[in-house]
Amino acid sequence: MMRQKNHKIVRLGIIGSGRIAYRFAQEVKYVSGVNLEGVFNPNIHSAKQLADQYELKFYTKDLEEFFNKIDAVYIASPHKTHYEYIKEALENRKHVLCEKPMVLNVSQAREMFNLAQNNKLVLLEAIKTAYTPGFNKLLSIAKSGKIGRIKDIEATFTKLVSGDVRELNPNEMGGSVTELASYPLLAIVKLLGTNYNNVQFETFIDECGIDLYTKLNIQYNNATATAKVGLGVKSEGQLLISGTQGYIYVEAPWWKTQHFEVRHENLEHNEKFFIKYAGEGLRYEISDFMSLINGNDTKGYKLLPKDSIFISEIIERFLKRENTIVFPY
């Protein structure tokens, strides 16, 4: 996937050892120029379990010792810990790839990107869809004029979860928006930009205060967008991009973009596109992260700081319940 000549091997560490960390450790093997060194987690049992499976060193107390062994870090800890871990990593001059949502408010997002820039470090949000070939092909087609001017976007991501899990834990900042909204917001910001006029929310909240289904309506000067996310309501996980000369339909699961169709009034003009999606998809974000570390800025456009700041801002406005209609679940 990536050729890296005249560059040293990047020593990579993981903070956090939940489900996504296991998938990440598996995907690192498919990217050249990087070696996974170790994992940090204050929970010794969890850290050791991941370390044993992938033959890594593990650290549970001394974060500075962990940082001394690596050049870059992937942060896969719970949402509310991201800010402190990002800040410590950047202050220790380590490049950072952080799971979504990177942070939960816009001021922290701006602060961290400024810190990274001042220290000449890479800070990248790990929304894996942003780096996949299929999604980037989709963006190029949507912006090419094939469907005219984009006027509306509808993006949905739902999955049903239950039990004593982090996603449903209010103490871990669980909920549909914090868990899933980064994906549809990614599609919206990459197609319509960051200069929106207003956002409104309609949400179903359970007795613990967790949003189990939320609809986000975003208004721009000349376009609209709707994002639907849910942990307790299931819907079709499709992406629909409507334009003045046609529309693009991306079938579920659109965030693993492998197939989409450009459709027109005249059916003879319809086009179908098929793009390979390898493994868990994480190898694409790892590859771009390594490329940026090694000075290749050409891939940075896939997820810009302003895109991540936009996503943080929308999530923060929801958490503050701005312009929100609340329904009982």
Short mmCIF file of C-alpha atoms in Angstrom, two decimals:
data_model
loop_
_atom_site.label_atom_id
_atom_site.label_comp_id
_atom_site.label_asym_id
_atom_site.label_seq_id
_atom_site.Cartn_x
_atom_site.Cartn_y
_atom_site.Cartn_z
CA MET A 1 0.00 0.00 0.00
CA MET A 2 2.76 2.40 0.74
CA ARG A 3 6.40 2.72 -0.33
CA GLN A 4 8.62 4.53 2.13
CA LYS A 5 12.21 4.91 1.02
CA ASN A 6 14.80 6.82 3.00
CA HIS A 7 12.55 6.98 6.06
CA LYS A 8 13.13 5.35 9.40
CA ILE A 9 10.59 2.90 10.80
CA VAL A 10 8.00 4.78 12.88
CA ARG A 11 7.59 3.31 16.36
CA LEU A 12 3.88 3.33 17.15
CA GLY A 13 2.09 2.83 20.46
CA ILE A 14 -1.56 2.42 21.45
CA ILE A 15 -3.33 4.09 24.36
CA GLY A 16 -6.39 2.04 25.25
CA SER A 17 -7.08 -1.65 24.73
CA GLY A 18 -10.76 -1.97 23.87
CA ARG A 19 -12.32 -3.60 20.81
CA ILE A 20 -11.07 -1.06 18.27
CA ALA A 21 -7.49 -1.41 19.56
CA TYR A 22 -7.49 -5.10 18.60
CA ARG A 23 -8.68 -4.33 15.09
CA PHE A 24 -6.09 -1.57 14.81
CA ALA A 25 -3.25 -3.87 15.93
CA GLN A 26 -4.27 -6.35 13.25
CA GLU A 27 -4.41 -3.70 10.52
CA VAL A 28 -0.97 -2.22 11.31
CA LYS A 29 0.55 -5.36 9.78
CA TYR A 30 -0.60 -4.25 6.33
CA VAL A 31 1.21 -0.91 6.38
CA SER A 32 4.94 -0.61 5.71
CA GLY A 33 7.28 1.72 7.55
CA VAL A 34 5.67 1.27 10.97
CA ASN A 35 6.21 -1.05 13.90
CA LEU A 36 3.74 -1.46 16.76
CA GLU A 37 5.76 -1.29 19.98
CA GLY A 38 3.42 -1.34 22.95
CA VAL A 39 0.15 -0.48 24.65
CA PHE A 40 -0.70 1.76 27.58
CA ASN A 41 -3.75 1.27 29.80
CA PRO A 42 -4.09 1.87 33.56
CA ASN A 43 -6.08 -1.39 33.65
CA ILE A 44 -3.29 -3.97 33.82
CA HIS A 45 -5.48 -6.95 32.86
CA SER A 46 -6.79 -5.21 29.74
CA ALA A 47 -3.35 -3.93 28.72
CA LYS A 48 -1.70 -7.32 29.21
CA GLN A 49 -4.38 -9.13 27.25
CA LEU A 50 -3.83 -7.01 24.14
CA ALA A 51 -0.05 -7.07 24.58
CA ASP A 52 0.05 -10.85 24.87
CA GLN A 53 -2.04 -11.38 21.75
CA TYR A 54 0.16 -9.16 19.58
CA GLU A 55 3.50 -9.68 21.35
CA LEU A 56 3.74 -6.10 22.60
CA LYS A 57 5.14 -4.44 25.67
CA PHE A 58 2.52 -3.02 28.00
CA TYR A 59 2.54 -0.05 30.36
CA THR A 60 0.03 0.71 33.10
CA LYS A 61 1.48 3.50 35.26
CA ASP A 62 4.35 5.41 33.71
CA LEU A 63 3.04 7.26 30.67
CA GLU A 64 6.38 9.04 30.24
CA GLU A 65 8.18 5.70 29.97
CA PHE A 66 5.67 4.66 27.31
CA PHE A 67 6.24 7.86 25.35
CA ASN A 68 10.01 7.35 25.50
CA LYS A 69 9.61 4.12 23.52
CA ILE A 70 7.54 5.48 20.64
CA ASP A 71 7.44 8.16 17.91
CA ALA A 72 3.69 8.26 17.43
CA VAL A 73 0.56 7.15 19.26
CA TYR A 74 -2.90 5.90 18.39
CA ILE A 75 -5.41 6.91 21.07
CA ALA A 76 -8.29 4.46 21.46
CA SER A 77 -9.29 5.21 25.05
CA PRO A 78 -12.81 6.31 26.16
CA HIS A 79 -14.05 9.61 24.71
CA LYS A 80 -13.67 11.75 27.81
CA THR A 81 -9.96 10.84 28.16
CA HIS A 82 -8.96 11.90 24.63
CA TYR A 83 -8.17 15.53 25.37
CA GLU A 84 -5.69 14.82 28.20
CA TYR A 85 -3.97 12.01 26.32
CA ILE A 86 -3.65 14.09 23.13
CA LYS A 87 -2.23 17.01 25.09
CA GLU A 88 0.31 14.83 26.92
CA ALA A 89 1.37 13.13 23.71
CA LEU A 90 1.87 16.39 21.83
CA GLU A 91 3.74 17.94 24.75
CA ASN A 92 6.03 14.89 24.63
CA ARG A 93 6.49 15.56 20.90
CA LYS A 94 4.64 12.50 19.67
CA HIS A 95 2.48 12.43 16.55
CA VAL A 96 -1.14 11.57 17.33
CA LEU A 97 -3.86 9.60 15.60
CA CYS A 98 -6.94 9.79 17.83
CA GLU A 99 -10.18 7.85 17.61
CA LYS A 100 -13.38 9.70 16.93
CA PRO A 101 -14.77 11.87 18.31
CA MET A 102 -11.35 13.40 18.85
CA VAL A 103 -12.65 15.75 21.54
CA LEU A 104 -16.12 16.80 22.64
CA ASN A 105 -15.92 20.58 22.36
CA VAL A 106 -14.65 23.01 19.79
CA SER A 107 -12.27 24.96 22.05
CA GLN A 108 -10.34 21.79 22.88
CA ALA A 109 -10.20 20.86 19.20
CA ARG A 110 -8.73 24.23 18.24
CA GLU A 111 -6.30 24.12 21.16
CA MET A 112 -4.98 20.68 20.20
CA PHE A 113 -4.55 21.50 16.51
CA ASN A 114 -2.71 24.70 17.44
CA LEU A 115 -0.46 22.76 19.81
CA ALA A 116 0.31 20.20 17.10
CA GLN A 117 1.08 22.92 14.55
CA ASN A 118 3.32 24.82 16.97
CA ASN A 119 5.26 21.65 17.71
CA LYS A 120 5.37 20.63 14.02
CA LEU A 121 3.54 17.40 14.77
CA VAL A 122 0.80 15.46 13.01
CA LEU A 123 -2.60 15.36 14.72
CA LEU A 124 -5.18 13.34 12.83
CA GLU A 125 -8.68 12.18 13.74
CA ALA A 126 -9.30 8.48 13.11
CA ILE A 127 -12.58 8.56 11.20
CA LYS A 128 -11.61 5.64 9.00
CA THR A 129 -14.11 6.39 6.23
CA ALA A 130 -12.28 9.63 5.42
CA TYR A 131 -9.20 7.74 4.22
CA THR A 132 -10.78 4.91 2.21
CA PRO A 133 -10.49 4.78 -1.60
CA GLY A 134 -14.23 4.33 -2.09
CA PHE A 135 -15.26 7.37 -0.08
CA ASN A 136 -12.66 9.57 -1.76
CA LYS A 137 -13.80 8.36 -5.18
CA LEU A 138 -17.36 9.20 -4.13
CA LEU A 139 -16.32 12.74 -3.14
CA SER A 140 -14.56 13.33 -6.45
CA ILE A 141 -17.60 12.19 -8.42
CA ALA A 142 -20.02 14.23 -6.30
CA LYS A 143 -17.92 17.37 -6.76
CA SER A 144 -17.29 16.80 -10.47
CA GLY A 145 -20.62 18.24 -11.59
CA LYS A 146 -22.11 14.90 -12.65
CA ILE A 147 -25.16 15.56 -10.48
CA GLY A 148 -25.07 19.33 -10.81
CA ARG A 149 -25.05 21.48 -7.69
CA ILE A 150 -25.45 19.55 -4.44
CA LYS A 151 -28.59 20.64 -2.63
CA ASP A 152 -29.23 18.00 0.01
CA ILE A 153 -27.45 15.21 1.86
CA GLU A 154 -29.02 12.42 3.90
CA ALA A 155 -26.62 10.20 5.86
CA THR A 156 -27.63 7.47 8.32
CA PHE A 157 -25.64 5.28 10.70
CA THR A 158 -27.44 3.10 13.24
CA LYS A 159 -26.60 -0.05 15.14
CA LEU A 160 -28.54 -1.77 17.91
CA VAL A 161 -26.66 -2.28 21.17
CA SER A 162 -27.79 -3.41 24.59
CA GLY A 163 -26.50 -4.39 28.01
CA ASP A 164 -23.78 -2.97 30.21
CA VAL A 165 -21.64 -1.46 27.45
CA ARG A 166 -19.66 1.76 27.14
CA GLU A 167 -21.88 3.04 24.32
CA LEU A 168 -24.86 3.21 26.72
CA ASN A 169 -22.98 4.49 29.76
CA PRO A 170 -23.63 8.18 30.55
CA ASN A 171 -20.47 8.29 32.67
CA GLU A 172 -18.45 7.37 29.56
CA MET A 173 -20.16 9.98 27.36
CA GLY A 174 -22.14 7.29 25.58
CA GLY A 175 -25.00 7.91 23.19
CA SER A 176 -25.83 7.87 19.50
CA VAL A 177 -24.30 11.25 18.70
CA THR A 178 -20.96 10.77 20.45
CA GLU A 179 -20.67 7.20 19.16
CA LEU A 180 -21.81 7.54 15.56
CA ALA A 181 -22.38 11.12 14.39
CA SER A 182 -18.76 11.62 13.28
CA TYR A 183 -19.45 9.49 10.20
CA PRO A 184 -22.45 11.30 8.69
CA LEU A 185 -20.96 14.65 9.74
CA LEU A 186 -17.83 13.66 7.80
CA ALA A 187 -19.86 13.22 4.61
CA ILE A 188 -21.67 16.51 5.20
CA VAL A 189 -18.58 18.61 5.89
CA LYS A 190 -16.60 17.17 2.98
CA LEU A 191 -19.43 17.91 0.55
CA LEU A 192 -20.93 21.13 1.91
CA GLY A 193 -18.11 22.62 3.97
CA THR A 194 -17.92 24.17 7.42
CA ASN A 195 -19.89 27.41 6.86
CA TYR A 196 -23.33 26.30 7.99
CA ASN A 197 -26.03 28.66 9.23
CA ASN A 198 -27.85 26.60 11.82
CA VAL A 199 -28.25 23.12 13.26
CA GLN A 200 -31.30 21.60 14.96
CA PHE A 201 -31.63 18.30 16.79
CA GLU A 202 -34.52 15.92 17.39
CA THR A 203 -33.63 13.20 19.86
CA PHE A 204 -35.05 10.29 21.83
CA ILE A 205 -33.58 10.11 25.34
CA ASP A 206 -33.87 7.16 27.73
CA GLU A 207 -34.21 7.32 31.51
CA CYS A 208 -30.41 7.37 31.93
CA GLY A 209 -30.04 10.43 29.72
CA ILE A 210 -28.63 8.51 26.74
CA ASP A 211 -29.78 9.57 23.27
CA LEU A 212 -30.82 6.37 21.53
CA TYR A 213 -31.83 8.01 18.27
CA THR A 214 -31.05 11.52 17.04
CA LYS A 215 -31.72 13.42 13.85
CA LEU A 216 -29.46 16.39 13.05
CA ASN A 217 -30.72 18.96 10.56
CA ILE A 218 -28.05 21.35 9.25
CA GLN A 219 -28.87 24.37 7.13
CA TYR A 220 -26.44 26.05 4.71
CA ASN A 221 -27.02 29.06 2.46
CA ASN A 222 -27.85 26.96 -0.59
CA ALA A 223 -28.18 23.42 0.74
CA THR A 224 -29.48 21.26 3.57
CA ALA A 225 -28.24 18.12 5.27
CA THR A 226 -29.70 15.50 7.57
CA ALA A 227 -27.78 13.03 9.71
CA LYS A 228 -29.54 10.20 11.55
CA VAL A 229 -27.78 8.13 14.21
CA GLY A 230 -29.12 5.52 16.58
CA LEU A 231 -28.18 2.90 19.14
CA GLY A 232 -31.74 1.95 19.99
CA VAL A 233 -33.50 2.52 16.66
CA LYS A 234 -32.54 0.75 13.45
CA SER A 235 -32.70 2.38 10.01
CA GLU A 236 -31.21 1.86 6.56
CA GLY A 237 -27.55 2.88 6.64
CA GLN A 238 -27.48 4.69 3.33
CA LEU A 239 -26.05 7.93 1.99
CA LEU A 240 -28.03 10.00 -0.50
CA ILE A 241 -26.52 13.04 -2.23
CA SER A 242 -29.13 15.05 -4.16
CA GLY A 243 -28.16 17.45 -6.92
CA THR A 244 -29.77 19.65 -9.55
CA GLN A 245 -28.98 17.14 -12.34
CA GLY A 246 -29.16 13.82 -10.54
CA TYR A 247 -28.27 12.06 -7.32
CA ILE A 248 -25.78 9.61 -5.86
CA TYR A 249 -27.01 6.61 -3.91
CA VAL A 250 -24.58 4.76 -1.64
CA GLU A 251 -25.94 1.53 -0.24
CA ALA A 252 -25.51 0.37 3.36
CA PRO A 253 -23.06 0.36 4.96
CA TRP A 254 -22.10 3.57 3.17
CA TRP A 255 -19.24 4.30 5.62
CA LYS A 256 -17.47 1.26 4.14
CA THR A 257 -17.91 2.64 0.64
CA GLN A 258 -17.50 -0.17 -1.89
CA HIS A 259 -20.31 0.50 -4.35
CA PHE A 260 -22.33 3.53 -5.34
CA GLU A 261 -24.48 4.63 -8.25
CA VAL A 262 -24.91 7.96 -10.00
CA ARG A 263 -28.54 8.21 -11.09
CA HIS A 264 -30.21 10.57 -13.54
CA GLU A 265 -33.66 11.34 -14.89
CA ASN A 266 -32.65 9.44 -18.02
CA LEU A 267 -31.79 5.95 -16.77
CA GLU A 268 -29.45 5.38 -19.70
CA HIS A 269 -27.05 7.90 -18.17
CA ASN A 270 -26.78 6.06 -14.83
CA GLU A 271 -23.30 4.91 -13.77
CA LYS A 272 -22.18 2.32 -11.23
CA PHE A 273 -18.86 2.39 -9.40
CA PHE A 274 -17.15 -0.45 -7.52
CA ILE A 275 -14.13 0.13 -5.27
CA LYS A 276 -12.16 -2.31 -3.15
CA TYR A 277 -12.36 -1.99 0.64
CA ALA A 278 -9.60 -3.98 2.34
CA GLY A 279 -9.95 -5.62 5.75
CA GLU A 280 -11.30 -3.44 8.54
CA GLY A 281 -10.45 -0.25 6.63
CA LEU A 282 -8.11 0.99 9.36
CA ARG A 283 -5.04 0.35 7.24
CA TYR A 284 -5.94 3.35 5.08
CA GLU A 285 -5.89 5.82 7.96
CA ILE A 286 -2.67 4.27 9.31
CA SER A 287 -1.06 4.61 5.87
CA ASP A 288 -2.02 8.28 5.58
CA PHE A 289 -0.87 8.94 9.15
CA MET A 290 2.55 7.49 8.32
CA SER A 291 2.68 9.46 5.08
CA LEU A 292 2.03 12.73 6.87
CA ILE A 293 4.64 11.92 9.53
CA ASN A 294 7.16 11.42 6.74
CA GLY A 295 6.42 14.81 5.22
CA ASN A 296 3.98 13.91 2.47
CA ASP A 297 1.33 16.61 2.83
CA THR A 298 -0.58 15.61 -0.30
CA LYS A 299 -2.85 13.28 1.70
CA GLY A 300 -3.77 15.77 4.39
CA TYR A 301 -6.81 17.00 2.46
CA LYS A 302 -8.72 13.83 3.33
CA LEU A 303 -9.48 15.10 6.82
CA LEU A 304 -8.43 18.67 7.56
CA PRO A 305 -8.28 20.26 11.02
CA LYS A 306 -11.24 22.46 10.08
CA ASP A 307 -13.28 19.33 9.32
CA SER A 308 -12.57 17.84 12.74
CA ILE A 309 -13.29 21.19 14.40
CA PHE A 310 -16.66 21.32 12.62
CA ILE A 311 -17.54 17.84 13.88
CA SER A 312 -16.52 18.74 17.44
CA GLU A 313 -18.63 21.89 17.28
CA ILE A 314 -21.78 20.05 16.18
CA ILE A 315 -21.33 17.39 18.88
CA GLU A 316 -20.76 20.05 21.53
CA ARG A 317 -23.92 21.90 20.52
CA PHE A 318 -25.89 18.69 20.90
CA LEU A 319 -24.38 17.90 24.30
CA LYS A 320 -25.42 21.40 25.39
CA ARG A 321 -28.91 20.66 24.01
CA GLU A 322 -28.91 23.74 21.80
CA ASN A 323 -31.92 23.91 19.44
CA THR A 324 -32.97 20.44 20.59
CA ILE A 325 -36.39 18.82 20.73
CA VAL A 326 -36.35 15.91 23.20
CA PHE A 327 -38.76 12.97 22.95
CA PRO A 328 -39.10 10.16 25.51
CA TYR A 329 -37.73 6.86 24.25
#
